[in-house]
mmCIF file of C-alpha atoms in Angstrom:
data_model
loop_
_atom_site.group_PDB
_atom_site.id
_atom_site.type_symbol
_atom_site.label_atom_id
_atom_site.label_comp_id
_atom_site.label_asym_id
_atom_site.label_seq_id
_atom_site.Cartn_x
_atom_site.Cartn_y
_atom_site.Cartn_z
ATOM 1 C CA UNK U 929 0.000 0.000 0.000
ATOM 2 C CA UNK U 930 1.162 3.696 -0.896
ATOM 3 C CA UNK U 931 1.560 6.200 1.926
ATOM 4 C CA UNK U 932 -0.670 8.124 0.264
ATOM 5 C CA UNK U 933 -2.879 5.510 0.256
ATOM 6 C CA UNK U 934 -2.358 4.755 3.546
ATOM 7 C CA UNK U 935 -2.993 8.541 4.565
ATOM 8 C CA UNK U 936 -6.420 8.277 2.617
ATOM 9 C CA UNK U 937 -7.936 5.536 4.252
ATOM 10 C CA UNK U 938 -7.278 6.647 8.099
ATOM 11 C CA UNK U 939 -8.727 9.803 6.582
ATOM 12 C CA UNK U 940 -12.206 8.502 5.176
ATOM 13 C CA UNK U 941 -12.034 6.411 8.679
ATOM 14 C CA UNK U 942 -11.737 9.125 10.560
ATOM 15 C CA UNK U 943 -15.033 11.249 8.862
ATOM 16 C CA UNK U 944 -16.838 7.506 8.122
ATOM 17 C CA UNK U 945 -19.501 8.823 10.909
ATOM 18 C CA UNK U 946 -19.685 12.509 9.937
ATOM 19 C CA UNK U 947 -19.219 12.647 6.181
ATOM 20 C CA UNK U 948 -19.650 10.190 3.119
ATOM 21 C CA UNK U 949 -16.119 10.219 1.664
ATOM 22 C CA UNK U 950 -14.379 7.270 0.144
ATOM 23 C CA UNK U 951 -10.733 6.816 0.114
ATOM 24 C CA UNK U 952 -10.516 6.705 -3.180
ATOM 25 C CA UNK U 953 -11.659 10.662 -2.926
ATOM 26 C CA UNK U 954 -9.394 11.347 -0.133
ATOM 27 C CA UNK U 955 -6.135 10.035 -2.184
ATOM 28 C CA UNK U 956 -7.126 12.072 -5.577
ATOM 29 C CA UNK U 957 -7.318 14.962 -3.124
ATOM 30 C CA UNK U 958 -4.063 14.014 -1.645
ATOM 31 C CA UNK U 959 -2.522 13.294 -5.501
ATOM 32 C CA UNK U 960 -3.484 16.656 -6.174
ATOM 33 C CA UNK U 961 -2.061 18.751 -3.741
ATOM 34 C CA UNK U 962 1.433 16.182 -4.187
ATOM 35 C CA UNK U 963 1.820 15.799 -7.248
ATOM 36 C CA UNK U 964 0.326 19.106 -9.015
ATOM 37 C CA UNK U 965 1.443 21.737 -6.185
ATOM 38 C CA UNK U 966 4.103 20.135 -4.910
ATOM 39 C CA UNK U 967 3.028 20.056 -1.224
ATOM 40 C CA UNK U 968 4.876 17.997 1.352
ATOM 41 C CA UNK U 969 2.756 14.909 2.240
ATOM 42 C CA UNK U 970 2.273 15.945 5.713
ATOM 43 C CA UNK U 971 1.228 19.235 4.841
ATOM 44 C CA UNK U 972 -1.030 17.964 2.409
ATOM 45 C CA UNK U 973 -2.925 15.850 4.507
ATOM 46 C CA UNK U 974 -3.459 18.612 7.560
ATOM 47 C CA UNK U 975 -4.726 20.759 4.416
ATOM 48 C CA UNK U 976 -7.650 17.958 3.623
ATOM 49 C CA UNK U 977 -8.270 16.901 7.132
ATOM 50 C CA UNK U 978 -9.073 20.819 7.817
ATOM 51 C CA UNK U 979 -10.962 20.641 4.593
ATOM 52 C CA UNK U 980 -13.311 17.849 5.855
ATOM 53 C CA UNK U 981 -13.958 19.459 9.348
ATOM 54 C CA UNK U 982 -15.119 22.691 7.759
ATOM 55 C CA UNK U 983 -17.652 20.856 5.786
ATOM 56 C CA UNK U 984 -18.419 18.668 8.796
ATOM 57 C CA UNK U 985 -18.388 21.734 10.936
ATOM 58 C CA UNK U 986 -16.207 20.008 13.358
ATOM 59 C CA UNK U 987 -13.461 21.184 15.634
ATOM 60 C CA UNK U 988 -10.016 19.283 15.117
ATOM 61 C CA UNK U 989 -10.249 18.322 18.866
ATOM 62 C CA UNK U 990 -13.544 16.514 18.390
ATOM 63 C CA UNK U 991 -12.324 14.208 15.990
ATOM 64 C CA UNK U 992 -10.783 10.858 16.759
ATOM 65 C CA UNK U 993 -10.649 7.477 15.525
ATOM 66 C CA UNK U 994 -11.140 3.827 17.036
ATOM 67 C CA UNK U 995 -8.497 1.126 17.723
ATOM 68 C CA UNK U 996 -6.045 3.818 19.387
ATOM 69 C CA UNK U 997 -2.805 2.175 20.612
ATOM 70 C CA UNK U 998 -1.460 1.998 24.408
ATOM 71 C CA UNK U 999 2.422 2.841 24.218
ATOM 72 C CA UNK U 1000 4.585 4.580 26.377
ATOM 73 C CA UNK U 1001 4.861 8.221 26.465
ATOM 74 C CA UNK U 1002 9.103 7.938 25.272
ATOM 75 C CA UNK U 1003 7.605 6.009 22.695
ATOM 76 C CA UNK U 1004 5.257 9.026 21.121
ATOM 77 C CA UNK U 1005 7.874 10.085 17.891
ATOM 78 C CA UNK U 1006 5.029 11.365 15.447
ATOM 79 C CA UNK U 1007 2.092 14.225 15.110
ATOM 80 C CA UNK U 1008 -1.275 13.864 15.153
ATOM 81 C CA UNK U 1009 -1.433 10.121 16.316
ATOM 82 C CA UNK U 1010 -4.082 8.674 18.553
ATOM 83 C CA UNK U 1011 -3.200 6.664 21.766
ATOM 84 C CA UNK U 1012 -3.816 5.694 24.510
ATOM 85 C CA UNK U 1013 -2.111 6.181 27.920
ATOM 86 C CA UNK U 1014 -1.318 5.073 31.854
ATOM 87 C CA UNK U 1015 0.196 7.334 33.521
ATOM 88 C CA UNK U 1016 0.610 9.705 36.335
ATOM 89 C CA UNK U 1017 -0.047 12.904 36.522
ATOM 90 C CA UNK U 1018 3.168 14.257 38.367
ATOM 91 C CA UNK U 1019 2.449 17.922 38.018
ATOM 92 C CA UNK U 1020 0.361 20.913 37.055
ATOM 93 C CA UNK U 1021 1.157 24.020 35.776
ATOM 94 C CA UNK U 1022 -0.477 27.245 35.446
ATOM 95 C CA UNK U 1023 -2.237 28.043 32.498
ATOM 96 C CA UNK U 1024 -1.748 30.729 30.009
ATOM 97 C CA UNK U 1025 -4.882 30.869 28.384
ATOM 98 C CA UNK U 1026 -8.687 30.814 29.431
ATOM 99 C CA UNK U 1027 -9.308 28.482 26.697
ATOM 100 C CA UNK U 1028 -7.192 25.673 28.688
ATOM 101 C CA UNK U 1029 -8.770 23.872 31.287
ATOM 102 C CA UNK U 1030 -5.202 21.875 32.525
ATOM 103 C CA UNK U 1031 -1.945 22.277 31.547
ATOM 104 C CA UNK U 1032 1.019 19.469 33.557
ATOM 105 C CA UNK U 1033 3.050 16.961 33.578
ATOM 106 C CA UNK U 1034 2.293 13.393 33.156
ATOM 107 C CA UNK U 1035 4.578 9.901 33.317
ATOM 108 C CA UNK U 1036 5.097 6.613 32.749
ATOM 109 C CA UNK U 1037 8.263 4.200 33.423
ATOM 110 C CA UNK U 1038 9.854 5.482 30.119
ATOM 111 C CA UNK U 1039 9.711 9.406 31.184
ATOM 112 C CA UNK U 1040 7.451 11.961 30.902
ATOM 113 C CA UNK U 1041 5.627 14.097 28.767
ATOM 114 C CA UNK U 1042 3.558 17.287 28.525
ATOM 115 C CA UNK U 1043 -0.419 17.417 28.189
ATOM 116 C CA UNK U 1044 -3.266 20.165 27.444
ATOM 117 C CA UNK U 1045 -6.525 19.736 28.308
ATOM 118 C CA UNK U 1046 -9.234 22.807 26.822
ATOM 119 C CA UNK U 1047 -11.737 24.028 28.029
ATOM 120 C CA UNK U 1048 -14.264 23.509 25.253
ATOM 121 C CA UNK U 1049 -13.720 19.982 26.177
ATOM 122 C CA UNK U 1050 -15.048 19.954 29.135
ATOM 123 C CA UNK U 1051 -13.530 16.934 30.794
ATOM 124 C CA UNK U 1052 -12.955 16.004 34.514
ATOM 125 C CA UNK U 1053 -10.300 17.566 35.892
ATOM 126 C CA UNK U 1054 -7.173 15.406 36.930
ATOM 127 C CA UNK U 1055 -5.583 15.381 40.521
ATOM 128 C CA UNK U 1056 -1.977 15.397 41.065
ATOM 129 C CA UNK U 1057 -0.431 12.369 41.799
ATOM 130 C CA UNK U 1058 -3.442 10.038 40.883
ATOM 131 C CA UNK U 1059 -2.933 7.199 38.286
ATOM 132 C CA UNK U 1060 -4.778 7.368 34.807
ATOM 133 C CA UNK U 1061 -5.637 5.204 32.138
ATOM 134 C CA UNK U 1062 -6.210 7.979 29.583
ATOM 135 C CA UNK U 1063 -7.548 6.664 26.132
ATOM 136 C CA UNK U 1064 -8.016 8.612 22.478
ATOM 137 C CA UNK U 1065 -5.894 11.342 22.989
ATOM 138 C CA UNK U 1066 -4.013 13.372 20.767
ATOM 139 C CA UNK U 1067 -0.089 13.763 19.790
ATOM 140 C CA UNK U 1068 1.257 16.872 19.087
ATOM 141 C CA UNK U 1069 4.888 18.205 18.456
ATOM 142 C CA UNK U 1070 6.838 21.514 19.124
ATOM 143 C CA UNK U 1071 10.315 21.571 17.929
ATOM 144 C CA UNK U 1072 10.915 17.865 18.389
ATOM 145 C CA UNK U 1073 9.399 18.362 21.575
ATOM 146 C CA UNK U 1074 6.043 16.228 21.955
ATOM 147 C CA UNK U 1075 2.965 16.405 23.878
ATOM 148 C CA UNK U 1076 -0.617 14.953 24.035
ATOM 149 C CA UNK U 1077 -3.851 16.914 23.698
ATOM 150 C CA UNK U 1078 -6.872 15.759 25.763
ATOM 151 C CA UNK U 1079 -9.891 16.437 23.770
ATOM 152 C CA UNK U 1080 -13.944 15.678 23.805
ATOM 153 C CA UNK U 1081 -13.341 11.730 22.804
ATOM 154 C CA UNK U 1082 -10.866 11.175 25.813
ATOM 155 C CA UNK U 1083 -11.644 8.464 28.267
ATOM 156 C CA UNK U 1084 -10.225 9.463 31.661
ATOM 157 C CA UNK U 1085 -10.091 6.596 34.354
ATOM 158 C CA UNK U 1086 -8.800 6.443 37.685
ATOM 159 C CA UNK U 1087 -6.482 3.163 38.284
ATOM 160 C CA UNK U 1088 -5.277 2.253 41.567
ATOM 161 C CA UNK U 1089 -1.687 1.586 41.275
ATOM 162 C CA UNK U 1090 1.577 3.170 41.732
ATOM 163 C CA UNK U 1091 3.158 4.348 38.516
ATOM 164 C CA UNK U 1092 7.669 4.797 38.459
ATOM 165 C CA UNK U 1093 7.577 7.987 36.575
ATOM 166 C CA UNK U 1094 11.055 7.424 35.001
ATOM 167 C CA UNK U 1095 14.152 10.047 33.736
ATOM 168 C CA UNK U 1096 13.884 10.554 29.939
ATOM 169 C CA UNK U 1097 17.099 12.754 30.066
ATOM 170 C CA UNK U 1098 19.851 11.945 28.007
ATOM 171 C CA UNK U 1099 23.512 13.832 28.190
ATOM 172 C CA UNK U 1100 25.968 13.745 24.660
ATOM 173 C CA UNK U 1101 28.881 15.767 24.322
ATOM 174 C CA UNK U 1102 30.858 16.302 20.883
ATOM 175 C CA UNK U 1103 32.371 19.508 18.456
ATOM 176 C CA UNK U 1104 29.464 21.700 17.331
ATOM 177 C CA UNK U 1105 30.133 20.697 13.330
ATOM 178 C CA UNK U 1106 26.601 21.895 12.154
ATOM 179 C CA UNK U 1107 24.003 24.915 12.524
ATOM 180 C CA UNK U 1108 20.945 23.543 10.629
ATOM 181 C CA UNK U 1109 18.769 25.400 8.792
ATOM 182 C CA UNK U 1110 16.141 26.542 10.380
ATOM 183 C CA UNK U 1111 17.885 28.263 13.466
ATOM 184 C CA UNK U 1112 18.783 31.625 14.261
ATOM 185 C CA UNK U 1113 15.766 33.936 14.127
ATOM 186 C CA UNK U 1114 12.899 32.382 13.539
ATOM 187 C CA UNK U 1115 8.857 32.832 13.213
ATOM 188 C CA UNK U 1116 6.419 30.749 14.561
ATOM 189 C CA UNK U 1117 2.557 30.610 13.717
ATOM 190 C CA UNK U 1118 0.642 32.778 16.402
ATOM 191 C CA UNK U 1119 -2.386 30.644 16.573
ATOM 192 C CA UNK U 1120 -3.412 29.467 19.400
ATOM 193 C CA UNK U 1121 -1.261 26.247 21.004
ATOM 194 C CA UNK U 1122 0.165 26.151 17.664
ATOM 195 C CA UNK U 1123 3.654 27.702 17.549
ATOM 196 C CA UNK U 1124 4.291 25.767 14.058
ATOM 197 C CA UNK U 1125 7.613 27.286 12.951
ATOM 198 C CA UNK U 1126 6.206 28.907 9.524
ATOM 199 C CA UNK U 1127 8.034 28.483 5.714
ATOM 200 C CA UNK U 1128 7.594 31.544 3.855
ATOM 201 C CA UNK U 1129 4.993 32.872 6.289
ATOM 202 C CA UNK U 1130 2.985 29.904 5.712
ATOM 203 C CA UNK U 1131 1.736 28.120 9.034
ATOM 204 C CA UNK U 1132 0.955 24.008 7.583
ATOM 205 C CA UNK U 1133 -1.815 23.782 9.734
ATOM 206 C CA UNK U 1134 -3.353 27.604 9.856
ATOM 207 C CA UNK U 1135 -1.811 28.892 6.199
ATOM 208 C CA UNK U 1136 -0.475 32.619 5.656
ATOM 209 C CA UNK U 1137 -0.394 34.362 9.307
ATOM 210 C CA UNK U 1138 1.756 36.915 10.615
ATOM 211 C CA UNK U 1139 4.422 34.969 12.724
ATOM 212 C CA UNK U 1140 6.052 35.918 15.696
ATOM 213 C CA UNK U 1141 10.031 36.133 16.337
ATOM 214 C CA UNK U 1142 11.050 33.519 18.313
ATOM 215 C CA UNK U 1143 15.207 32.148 18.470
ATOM 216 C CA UNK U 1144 16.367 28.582 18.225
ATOM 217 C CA UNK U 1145 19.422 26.561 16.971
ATOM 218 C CA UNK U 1146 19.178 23.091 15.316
ATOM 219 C CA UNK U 1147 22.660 21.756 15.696
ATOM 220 C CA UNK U 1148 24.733 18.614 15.023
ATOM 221 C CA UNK U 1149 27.460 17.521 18.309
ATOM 222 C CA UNK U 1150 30.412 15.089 17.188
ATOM 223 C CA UNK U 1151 32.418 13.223 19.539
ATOM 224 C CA UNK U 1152 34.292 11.284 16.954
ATOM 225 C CA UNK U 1153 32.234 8.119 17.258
ATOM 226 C CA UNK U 1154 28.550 9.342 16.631
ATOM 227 C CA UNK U 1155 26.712 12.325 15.951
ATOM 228 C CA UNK U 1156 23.518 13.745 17.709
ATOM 229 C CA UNK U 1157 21.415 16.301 16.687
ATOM 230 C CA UNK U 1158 20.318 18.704 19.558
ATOM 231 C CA UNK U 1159 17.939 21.667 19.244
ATOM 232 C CA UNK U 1160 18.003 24.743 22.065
ATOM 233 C CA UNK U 1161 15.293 26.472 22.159
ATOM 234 C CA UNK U 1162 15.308 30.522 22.900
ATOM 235 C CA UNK U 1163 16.349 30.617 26.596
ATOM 236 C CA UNK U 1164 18.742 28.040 25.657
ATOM 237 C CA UNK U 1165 19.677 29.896 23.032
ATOM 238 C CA UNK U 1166 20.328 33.200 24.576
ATOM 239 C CA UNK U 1167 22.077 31.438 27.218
ATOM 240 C CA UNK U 1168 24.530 30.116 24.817
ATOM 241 C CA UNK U 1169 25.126 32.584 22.505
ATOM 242 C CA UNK U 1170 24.807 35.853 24.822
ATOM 243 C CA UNK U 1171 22.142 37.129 22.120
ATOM 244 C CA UNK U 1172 18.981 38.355 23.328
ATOM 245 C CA UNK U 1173 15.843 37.791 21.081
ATOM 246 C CA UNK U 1174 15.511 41.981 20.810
ATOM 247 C CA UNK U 1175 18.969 41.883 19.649
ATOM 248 C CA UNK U 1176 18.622 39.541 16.902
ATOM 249 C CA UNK U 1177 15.794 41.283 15.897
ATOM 250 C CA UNK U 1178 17.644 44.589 15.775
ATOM 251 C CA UNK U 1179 20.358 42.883 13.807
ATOM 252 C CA UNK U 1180 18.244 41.217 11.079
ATOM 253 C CA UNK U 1181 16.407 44.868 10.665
ATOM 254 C CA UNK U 1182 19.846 46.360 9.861
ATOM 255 C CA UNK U 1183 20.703 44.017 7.487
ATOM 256 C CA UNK U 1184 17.173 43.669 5.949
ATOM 257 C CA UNK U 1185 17.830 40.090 6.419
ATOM 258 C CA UNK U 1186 17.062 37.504 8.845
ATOM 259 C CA UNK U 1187 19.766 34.862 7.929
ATOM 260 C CA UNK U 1188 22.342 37.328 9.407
ATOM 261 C CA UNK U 1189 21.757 35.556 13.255
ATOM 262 C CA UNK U 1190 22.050 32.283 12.139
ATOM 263 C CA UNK U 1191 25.312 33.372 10.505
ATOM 264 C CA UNK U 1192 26.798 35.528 13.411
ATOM 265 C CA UNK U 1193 25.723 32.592 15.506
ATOM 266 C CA UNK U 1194 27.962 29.699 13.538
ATOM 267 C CA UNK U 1195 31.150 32.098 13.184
ATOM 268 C CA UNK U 1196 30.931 31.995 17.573
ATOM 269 C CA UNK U 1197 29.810 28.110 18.042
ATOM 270 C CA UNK U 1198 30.904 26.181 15.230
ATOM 271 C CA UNK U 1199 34.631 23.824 16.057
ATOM 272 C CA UNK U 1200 33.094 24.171 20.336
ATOM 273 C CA UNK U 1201 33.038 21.364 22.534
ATOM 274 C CA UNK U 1202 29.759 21.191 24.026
ATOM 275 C CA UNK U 1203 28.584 18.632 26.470
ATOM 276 C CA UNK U 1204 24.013 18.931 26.777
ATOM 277 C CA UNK U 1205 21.722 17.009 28.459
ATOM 278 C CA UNK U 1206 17.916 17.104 27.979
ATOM 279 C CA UNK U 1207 14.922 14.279 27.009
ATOM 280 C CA UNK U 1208 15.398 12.395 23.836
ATOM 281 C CA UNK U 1209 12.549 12.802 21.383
ATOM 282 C CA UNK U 1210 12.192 11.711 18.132
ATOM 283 C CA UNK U 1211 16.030 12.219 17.211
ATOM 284 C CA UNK U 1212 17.087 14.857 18.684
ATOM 285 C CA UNK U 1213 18.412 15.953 22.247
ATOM 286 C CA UNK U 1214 16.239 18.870 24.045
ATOM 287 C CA UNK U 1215 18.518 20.853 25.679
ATOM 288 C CA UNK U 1216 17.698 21.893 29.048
ATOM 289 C CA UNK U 1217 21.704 22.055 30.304
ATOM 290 C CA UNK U 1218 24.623 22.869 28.477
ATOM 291 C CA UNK U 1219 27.941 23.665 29.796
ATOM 292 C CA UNK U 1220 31.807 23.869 27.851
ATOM 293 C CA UNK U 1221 34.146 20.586 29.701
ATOM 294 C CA UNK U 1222 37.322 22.239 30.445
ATOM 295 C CA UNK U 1223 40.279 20.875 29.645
ATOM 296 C CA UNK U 1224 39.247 19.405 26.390
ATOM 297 C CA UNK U 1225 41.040 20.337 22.569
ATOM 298 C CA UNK U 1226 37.902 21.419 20.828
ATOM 299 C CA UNK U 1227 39.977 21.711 17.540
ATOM 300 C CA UNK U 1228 41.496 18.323 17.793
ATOM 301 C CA UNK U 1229 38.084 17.169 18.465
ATOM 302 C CA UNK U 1230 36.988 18.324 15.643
ATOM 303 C CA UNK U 1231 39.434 17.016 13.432
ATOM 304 C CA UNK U 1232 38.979 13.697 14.107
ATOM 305 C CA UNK U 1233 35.099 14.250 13.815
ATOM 306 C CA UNK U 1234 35.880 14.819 10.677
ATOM 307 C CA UNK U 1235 38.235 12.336 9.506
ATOM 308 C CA UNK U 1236 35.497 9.816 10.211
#
């Protein structure tokens, strides 16, 4: 089976009880917007699925789709995938918005992971500390970074059992050999929970918004052995670099370019010895810590990175 094909038919599955669409309908859609436009798959599918909940008049949090599957919350590596959960919630946080209800922490043996629960969903609210099984809910992902959405389909059950909420952390060291693109100053899709970093202004959920500046650096650590790909997000950014998001912004405006940061940023880092730790998702490393080991020849380091 194509993945395009594959794409259509969880599609048609999930509208079967709202709309009559065949999959045959959803893959010439998805053709279309492939082969004709040249739209990434990914992006082509979000553009359908929103198609079908307009003429549904459905909210993207209200639709689901049976047979979810349990995993572990280090095992969640994709968007938009339904599945189901036992866990703990370990924490809560504050909300930013009225339009969340809960905003925390949960875990499982493998680590933890970040949920959002709105309040149009108008769920039960979840106690600190207390064991869930939590089924249908939603992935989502933010820089590598994942989380799951708890929407009008979740199940929420109490368990009665102690849950080891394990470390997910993961510390690699190596020579800074590659700023990615995609780092330096950066815009991100203001909608609502999205934060999508936008291509050409263009938001793949939400379409043409106005973005707002945010600062990041996608890089690539190599110890000589292996290579891992790390991301640090603004305050790990600033912290790194000494460059303030205002400043970057002030720099790209007198250059009339934004790819100046990114620049300025790889004449300081790039050939450094950096040692990070932070969760593993997907494939890169989070960072939360990141610190220079004394005592180590960053240039010989990277030689023999790059011998291999």
């Amino acid at each position: 089976m194509s993945e395009l094909r594959q794409h259509a038919e969880e599609i048609a599955e999930q509208f079967s009880d709202q709309l009559d669409v065949s999959p045959d309908e959803v893959e010439e859609r998805l053709e279309n917007l492939v082969t004709e436009y040249r739209v990434p798959v990914d992006e082509a599918r979000r553009s359908v699925i929103n198609s079908y909940l307009d003429d549904a008049g459905m909210e993207r949090e209200e639709l689901g789709r049976g047979g979810s599957e349990e995993v572990r919350v280090n095992d969640i590596d994709e968007d938009e995938q339904w599945v189901d959960l036992r866990v703990e919630l370990v924490e809560l946080w504050e909300p930013r918005s009225d339009a969340i209800a809960q905003v925390g922490l949960l875990g499982d043996e493998s680590g933890t992971i970040k949920f959002v629960s709105f309040d149009t969903s108008e769920l039960p609210e979840l106690e600190e500390g207390q064991a869930y099984e939590l089924t249908n809910v939603v992935t989502d992902e933010y820089e590598g970074r994942y989380s799951v959405k708890l929407n009008r389909t979740t199940g929420i059950t109490e368990i009665d059992e102690e849950i080891e909420v394990g470390d997910n952390a993961e510390t690699v060291e190596g020579a800074l050999v590659d700023i990615q693109s995609g780092s330096g100053l950066i815009k991100r899709c203001p909608e609502e929970d999205c934060t999508r970093v936008l291509q050409n202004g263009r938001c793949s959920e939400h379409g043409q918004v106005e973005g707002e500046f945010d600062l990041r650096i996608k890089g690539v650590l190599d110890d000589g052995e292996e290579v891992h790909e790390v991301i640090f997000d603004r305050e790990a950014t600033e912290e790194l670099t000494g460059m303030t998001l205002e400043e970057a912004k002030d720099m790209a405006m007198d250059a009339l370019d934004t790819t100046v940061v990114a620049e300025d940023m790889a004449g300081d880092l790039l050939g450094r010895y950096y040692r990070v730790s932070g969760p593993t998702l997907g494939r890169y490393v989070l960072v939360n810590d990141a610190e220079e080991p004394g005592q180590i020849d960053a240039e010989a380091a990277l030689v023999k990175a790059r011998s291999i």
